[in-house]
mmCIF file of C-alpha atoms and ligand atoms in Angstrom:
data_model
loop_
_atom_site.group_PDB
_atom_site.id
_atom_site.type_symbol
_atom_site.label_atom_id
_atom_site.label_comp_id
_atom_site.label_asym_id
_atom_site.label_seq_id
_atom_site.Cartn_x
_atom_site.Cartn_y
_atom_site.Cartn_z
ATOM 1 C CA MET A 1 12.572 54.703 32.911
ATOM 2 C CA ARG A 2 10.722 57.973 33.629
ATOM 3 C CA LEU A 3 7.331 59.110 32.407
ATOM 4 C CA ARG A 4 7.577 62.221 30.246
ATOM 5 C CA LYS A 5 6.347 65.525 31.625
ATOM 6 C CA LYS A 6 2.726 66.115 30.714
ATOM 7 C CA PRO A 7 1.325 66.759 34.176
ATOM 8 C CA TRP A 8 -2.390 66.537 33.364
ATOM 9 C CA VAL A 9 -2.031 63.149 31.661
ATOM 10 C CA LYS A 10 0.423 61.782 34.187
ATOM 11 C CA ASP A 11 -1.825 62.727 37.125
ATOM 12 C CA GLU A 12 -4.789 61.007 35.482
ATOM 13 C CA ILE A 13 -3.116 57.983 33.959
ATOM 14 C CA VAL A 14 -1.242 56.815 37.068
ATOM 15 C CA LYS A 15 -4.553 56.530 38.917
ATOM 16 C CA PHE A 16 -5.284 53.377 36.940
ATOM 17 C CA ASP A 17 -3.971 50.037 38.236
ATOM 18 C CA GLN A 18 -3.539 48.961 34.627
ATOM 19 C CA LEU A 19 -0.627 51.373 34.044
ATOM 20 C CA ILE A 20 2.729 49.969 35.152
ATOM 21 C CA GLU A 21 5.065 52.853 36.008
ATOM 22 C CA THR A 22 8.285 50.867 36.454
ATOM 23 C CA PRO A 23 7.924 47.890 34.088
ATOM 24 C CA GLU A 24 11.622 46.971 34.213
ATOM 25 C CA GLU A 25 10.989 45.673 37.754
ATOM 26 C CA TYR A 26 8.788 42.964 36.244
ATOM 27 C CA LYS A 27 11.344 41.715 33.724
ATOM 28 C CA GLY A 28 11.303 37.914 34.048
ATOM 29 C CA LYS A 29 8.468 38.152 36.622
ATOM 30 C CA TRP A 30 5.365 39.002 34.599
ATOM 31 C CA LYS A 31 3.794 35.681 35.669
ATOM 32 C CA GLU A 32 4.086 36.825 39.293
ATOM 33 C CA ARG A 33 1.872 39.764 38.430
ATOM 34 C CA PHE A 34 -0.584 38.013 36.132
ATOM 35 C CA GLY A 35 -0.521 34.318 37.046
ATOM 36 C CA ASN A 36 0.697 31.444 34.924
ATOM 37 C CA ASN A 37 -0.975 32.415 31.633
ATOM 38 C CA PRO A 38 0.531 33.056 28.202
ATOM 39 C CA LEU A 39 1.592 36.673 27.669
ATOM 40 C CA TYR A 40 0.578 38.539 24.495
ATOM 41 C CA VAL A 41 2.053 41.990 23.811
ATOM 42 C CA GLU A 42 0.837 44.667 21.381
ATOM 43 C CA LEU A 43 3.585 47.095 20.317
ATOM 44 C CA GLY A 44 2.258 50.567 19.445
ATOM 45 C CA THR A 45 -1.145 49.925 20.938
ATOM 46 C CA GLY A 46 -2.640 53.378 20.226
ATOM 47 C CA LYS A 47 -6.110 53.905 21.704
ATOM 48 C CA GLY A 48 -6.313 50.241 22.677
ATOM 49 C CA ASN A 49 -9.564 48.896 21.227
ATOM 50 C CA PHE A 50 -7.852 45.769 19.851
ATOM 51 C CA ILE A 51 -6.027 44.675 22.979
ATOM 52 C CA THR A 52 -8.758 45.553 25.482
ATOM 53 C CA THR A 53 -11.324 43.617 23.417
ATOM 54 C CA LEU A 54 -9.002 40.592 23.241
ATOM 55 C CA ALA A 55 -8.415 40.813 27.005
ATOM 56 C CA GLU A 56 -12.158 40.853 27.623
ATOM 57 C CA GLN A 57 -12.699 37.841 25.337
ATOM 58 C CA ASN A 58 -9.722 35.827 26.682
ATOM 59 C CA PRO A 59 -9.537 35.885 30.498
ATOM 60 C CA ASP A 60 -6.934 33.071 30.484
ATOM 61 C CA ILE A 61 -4.399 35.134 28.543
ATOM 62 C CA SER A 62 -2.441 38.109 29.895
ATOM 63 C CA PHE A 63 -2.087 41.162 27.662
ATOM 64 C CA ILE A 64 0.309 44.100 27.660
ATOM 65 C CA GLY A 65 -0.010 47.191 25.455
ATOM 66 C CA VAL A 66 3.101 49.286 24.809
ATOM 67 C CA GLU A 67 2.731 52.900 23.682
ATOM 68 C CA ILE A 68 4.865 56.050 23.757
ATOM 69 C CA ARG A 69 2.219 58.755 23.158
ATOM 70 C CA GLU A 70 0.518 59.565 26.413
ATOM 71 C CA GLU A 71 -2.667 61.077 24.931
ATOM 72 C CA VAL A 72 -3.577 57.891 23.064
ATOM 73 C CA LEU A 73 -2.341 55.633 25.844
ATOM 74 C CA TYR A 74 -4.675 57.430 28.235
ATOM 75 C CA SER A 75 -7.655 56.327 26.077
ATOM 76 C CA ALA A 76 -6.391 52.735 26.082
ATOM 77 C CA VAL A 77 -5.843 52.527 29.837
ATOM 78 C CA LYS A 78 -9.227 54.132 30.485
ATOM 79 C CA LYS A 79 -10.958 51.553 28.261
ATOM 80 C CA ALA A 80 -9.385 48.703 30.256
ATOM 81 C CA ALA A 81 -10.308 50.316 33.592
ATOM 82 C CA GLU A 82 -13.911 50.983 32.533
ATOM 83 C CA ARG A 83 -14.259 47.338 31.509
ATOM 84 C CA ASN A 84 -12.735 46.316 34.862
ATOM 85 C CA LEU A 85 -10.073 44.182 33.165
ATOM 86 C CA HIS A 86 -7.253 42.782 35.295
ATOM 87 C CA ASN A 87 -5.569 40.518 32.750
ATOM 88 C CA ILE A 88 -4.144 43.555 30.961
ATOM 89 C CA ALA A 89 -1.496 46.204 31.635
ATOM 90 C CA PHE A 90 -0.012 49.114 29.727
ATOM 91 C CA LEU A 91 3.556 50.316 29.499
ATOM 92 C CA TRP A 92 4.318 53.952 28.682
ATOM 93 C CA MET A 93 7.649 53.553 26.960
ATOM 94 C CA ASP A 94 9.710 53.474 23.785
ATOM 95 C CA ILE A 95 9.733 50.101 22.016
ATOM 96 C CA ASN A 96 13.438 50.657 21.299
ATOM 97 C CA LYS A 97 13.998 49.687 24.938
ATOM 98 C CA ILE A 98 11.727 46.648 24.889
ATOM 99 C CA GLU A 99 14.499 44.258 25.957
ATOM 100 C CA GLU A 100 14.636 46.089 29.306
ATOM 101 C CA VAL A 101 11.182 44.823 30.309
ATOM 102 C CA PHE A 102 10.830 41.288 28.912
ATOM 103 C CA ALA A 103 13.156 38.384 29.686
ATOM 104 C CA GLU A 104 14.132 35.575 27.346
ATOM 105 C CA GLY A 105 11.170 33.526 26.138
ATOM 106 C CA GLU A 106 8.659 35.479 28.254
ATOM 107 C CA VAL A 107 6.304 36.636 25.472
ATOM 108 C CA ALA A 108 4.229 34.051 23.570
ATOM 109 C CA ARG A 109 2.841 36.438 20.965
ATOM 110 C CA ILE A 110 3.500 39.954 19.660
ATOM 111 C CA TYR A 111 0.940 42.029 17.779
ATOM 112 C CA LEU A 112 2.132 44.731 15.376
ATOM 113 C CA ASN A 113 -0.978 46.574 14.231
ATOM 114 C CA PHE A 114 -0.670 49.429 11.751
ATOM 115 C CA SER A 115 2.851 50.302 12.812
ATOM 116 C CA ASP A 116 4.197 53.602 11.474
ATOM 117 C CA PRO A 117 5.462 52.871 7.916
ATOM 118 C CA TRP A 118 8.454 55.288 7.906
ATOM 119 C CA PRO A 119 8.312 55.474 4.068
ATOM 120 C CA LYS A 120 11.715 57.133 3.483
ATOM 121 C CA SER A 121 14.413 54.515 2.876
ATOM 122 C CA GLY A 122 16.726 56.402 5.259
ATOM 123 C CA HIS A 123 14.205 55.706 8.036
ATOM 124 C CA ALA A 124 13.950 51.932 7.448
ATOM 125 C CA LYS A 125 15.695 51.234 10.758
ATOM 126 C CA ARG A 126 12.772 52.841 12.606
ATOM 127 C CA ARG A 127 10.222 50.363 11.228
ATOM 128 C CA LEU A 128 9.140 47.949 13.945
ATOM 129 C CA THR A 129 9.829 45.019 11.615
ATOM 130 C CA TYR A 130 13.395 46.135 10.875
ATOM 131 C CA ARG A 131 15.769 43.218 11.535
ATOM 132 C CA GLN A 132 17.263 44.740 14.688
ATOM 133 C CA PHE A 133 13.793 44.837 16.244
ATOM 134 C CA LEU A 134 13.141 41.270 15.066
ATOM 135 C CA GLU A 135 16.319 40.116 16.830
ATOM 136 C CA LYS A 136 15.004 41.611 20.087
ATOM 137 C CA TYR A 137 11.587 39.992 19.581
ATOM 138 C CA LYS A 138 13.257 36.612 18.940
ATOM 139 C CA VAL A 139 14.919 36.773 22.350
ATOM 140 C CA MET A 140 11.658 37.708 24.108
ATOM 141 C CA MET A 141 9.769 34.802 22.518
ATOM 142 C CA PRO A 142 10.198 31.031 22.814
ATOM 143 C CA HIS A 143 10.729 28.955 19.665
ATOM 144 C CA GLY A 144 7.378 28.960 17.912
ATOM 145 C CA GLY A 145 6.363 32.349 19.376
ATOM 146 C CA GLU A 146 4.209 34.316 16.953
ATOM 147 C CA ILE A 147 4.205 37.837 15.559
ATOM 148 C CA HIS A 148 0.812 38.801 14.140
ATOM 149 C CA MET A 149 1.088 41.802 11.853
ATOM 150 C CA LYS A 150 -1.620 43.894 10.179
ATOM 151 C CA THR A 151 -1.092 46.962 8.007
ATOM 152 C CA ASP A 152 -2.749 49.019 5.288
ATOM 153 C CA ASN A 153 0.673 49.850 3.808
ATOM 154 C CA GLU A 154 1.719 47.569 0.952
ATOM 155 C CA LYS A 155 5.351 48.737 0.969
ATOM 156 C CA LEU A 156 5.724 48.178 4.714
ATOM 157 C CA PHE A 157 4.139 44.743 4.286
ATOM 158 C CA GLU A 158 6.557 43.771 1.525
ATOM 159 C CA PHE A 159 9.507 45.102 3.538
ATOM 160 C CA SER A 160 8.342 43.173 6.615
ATOM 161 C CA LEU A 161 7.890 39.853 4.764
ATOM 162 C CA ASN A 162 11.507 40.146 3.564
ATOM 163 C CA GLU A 163 12.796 41.078 7.018
ATOM 164 C CA PHE A 164 10.920 38.161 8.624
ATOM 165 C CA CYS A 165 12.340 35.699 6.086
ATOM 166 C CA ASP A 166 15.905 37.047 6.327
ATOM 167 C CA SER A 167 15.683 36.741 10.131
ATOM 168 C CA GLY A 168 14.618 33.080 9.969
ATOM 169 C CA PHE A 169 10.896 33.455 10.730
ATOM 170 C CA ARG A 170 8.428 31.095 9.033
ATOM 171 C CA LEU A 171 5.406 32.812 7.511
ATOM 172 C CA LYS A 172 1.819 31.569 7.588
ATOM 173 C CA ASN A 173 -1.757 32.713 7.131
ATOM 174 C CA ILE A 174 -0.842 35.513 4.733
ATOM 175 C CA THR A 175 -3.614 37.600 3.216
ATOM 176 C CA PHE A 176 -3.481 40.695 1.009
ATOM 177 C CA ASP A 177 -7.098 41.574 1.783
ATOM 178 C CA LEU A 178 -8.051 40.459 5.291
ATOM 179 C CA HIS A 179 -11.611 41.723 5.251
ATOM 180 C CA HIS A 180 -12.411 39.810 2.042
ATOM 181 C CA SER A 181 -10.614 36.653 3.223
ATOM 182 C CA GLN A 182 -11.603 33.425 4.984
ATOM 183 C CA PHE A 183 -9.882 34.520 8.239
ATOM 184 C CA GLU A 184 -13.074 35.129 10.184
ATOM 185 C CA GLU A 185 -11.604 35.263 13.690
ATOM 186 C CA GLU A 186 -8.695 37.473 12.626
ATOM 187 C CA LYS A 187 -10.977 40.098 11.137
ATOM 188 C CA SER A 188 -13.442 40.112 14.022
ATOM 189 C CA VAL A 189 -11.498 42.479 16.334
ATOM 190 C CA MET A 190 -10.343 45.715 14.726
ATOM 191 C CA THR A 191 -7.977 48.454 15.848
ATOM 192 C CA GLU A 192 -8.979 52.121 15.626
ATOM 193 C CA TYR A 193 -6.800 52.642 12.513
ATOM 194 C CA GLU A 194 -8.142 49.480 10.914
ATOM 195 C CA GLN A 195 -11.742 50.593 11.379
ATOM 196 C CA LYS A 196 -10.912 53.880 9.650
ATOM 197 C CA PHE A 197 -9.193 52.174 6.696
ATOM 198 C CA VAL A 198 -11.932 49.543 6.305
ATOM 199 C CA ASN A 199 -14.559 52.312 6.264
ATOM 200 C CA LEU A 200 -12.583 53.894 3.396
ATOM 201 C CA GLY A 201 -12.661 50.570 1.505
ATOM 202 C CA MET A 202 -8.886 50.041 1.809
ATOM 203 C CA LYS A 203 -7.222 46.631 1.820
ATOM 204 C CA ILE A 204 -5.650 45.269 4.993
ATOM 205 C CA TYR A 205 -2.559 43.064 4.726
ATOM 206 C CA ARG A 206 -1.945 40.435 7.409
ATOM 207 C CA VAL A 207 0.690 37.817 8.217
ATOM 208 C CA GLU A 208 1.783 35.545 11.073
ATOM 209 C CA ALA A 209 5.555 35.124 11.507
ATOM 210 C CA ILE A 210 6.722 32.176 13.592
ATOM 211 C CA SER A 211 9.899 32.546 15.615
ATOM 212 C CA PRO A 212 12.789 30.210 14.688
ATOM 213 C CA ILE A 213 14.763 27.867 16.956
ATOM 214 C CA LYS A 214 17.408 29.868 18.831
ATOM 215 C CA GLU A 215 21.041 29.240 17.895
HETATM 216 C C1 SAM B 1 -0.245 54.278 13.350
HETATM 217 S S1 SAM B 1 -0.504 54.105 15.060
HETATM 218 C C2 SAM B 1 -1.455 52.598 15.202
HETATM 219 C C3 SAM B 1 -2.140 52.477 16.542
HETATM 220 C C4 SAM B 1 -2.947 51.187 16.762
HETATM 221 N N1 SAM B 1 -2.096 50.013 16.747
HETATM 222 C C5 SAM B 1 -4.051 51.056 15.747
HETATM 223 O O1 SAM B 1 -3.919 50.210 14.850
HETATM 224 O O2 SAM B 1 -5.056 51.770 15.860
HETATM 225 C C6 SAM B 1 1.101 53.594 15.639
HETATM 226 C C7 SAM B 1 1.265 53.736 17.126
HETATM 227 O O3 SAM B 1 2.536 53.240 17.511
HETATM 228 C C8 SAM B 1 3.100 54.107 18.479
HETATM 229 N N2 SAM B 1 4.563 53.997 18.395
HETATM 230 C C9 SAM B 1 5.327 54.220 17.305
HETATM 231 N N3 SAM B 1 6.627 54.059 17.590
HETATM 232 C C10 SAM B 1 6.691 53.720 18.909
HETATM 233 C C11 SAM B 1 7.758 53.432 19.792
HETATM 234 N N4 SAM B 1 9.045 53.457 19.381
HETATM 235 N N5 SAM B 1 7.469 53.107 21.061
HETATM 236 C C12 SAM B 1 6.174 53.067 21.498
HETATM 237 N N6 SAM B 1 5.125 53.347 20.703
HETATM 238 C C13 SAM B 1 5.367 53.668 19.417
HETATM 239 C C14 SAM B 1 2.609 55.485 18.063
HETATM 240 O O4 SAM B 1 2.667 56.420 19.124
HETATM 241 C C15 SAM B 1 1.196 55.188 17.596
HETATM 242 O O5 SAM B 1 0.242 55.303 18.629
#
């Protein structure tokens, strides 16, 4: 896995201990890097406010943010470094290759926050809740592992609920309007996109999908 060529970002970003340049070397060994704590992974982490805040609040959990766009990833890594967080790391990579960096049952929780909706039906396979992605996530998680999803996009939410069910996940804690719901803890840490949508008065959809027993 090679970092893409954007010399100014690469030179800056690799200075931070929180960026892992060759994550495939840690496959099956993330506990060796972080210690024996549960591992939570955010896919498409963007500028990283959500995951760095969770890492700061939960020193006994290890966090990994995965992001392909170097400009936004740079902001995320910098946030973690400025807060001197060592229970967090970032991977600069394409989620399509996620199985190359996490071994079976290694990830206790996955966060999917405001994933790109890919509205055209011909692009459904690119949605991060498309069933082929869910199959990969199932392998990475133990039975009972959780996917926590938030989105502003009603159609993506509906699509995702169907994909979760068809792939054997059990759904819980569903809300069609998170910020007017009883889920106090779940609304307390916002992503950058979420903050923007909430400021515009938009509804946020949220669900937890629980991984099934492996066959
Ligand atoms: C709409 S943004 C949301 C960012 C952040 N989660 C938030 O809520 O503020 C989606 C992010 O997912 C990243 N992303 C989309 N597809 C990806 C992929 N295949 N691999 C890695 N990152 C991806 C994008 O680069 C983008 O930063």
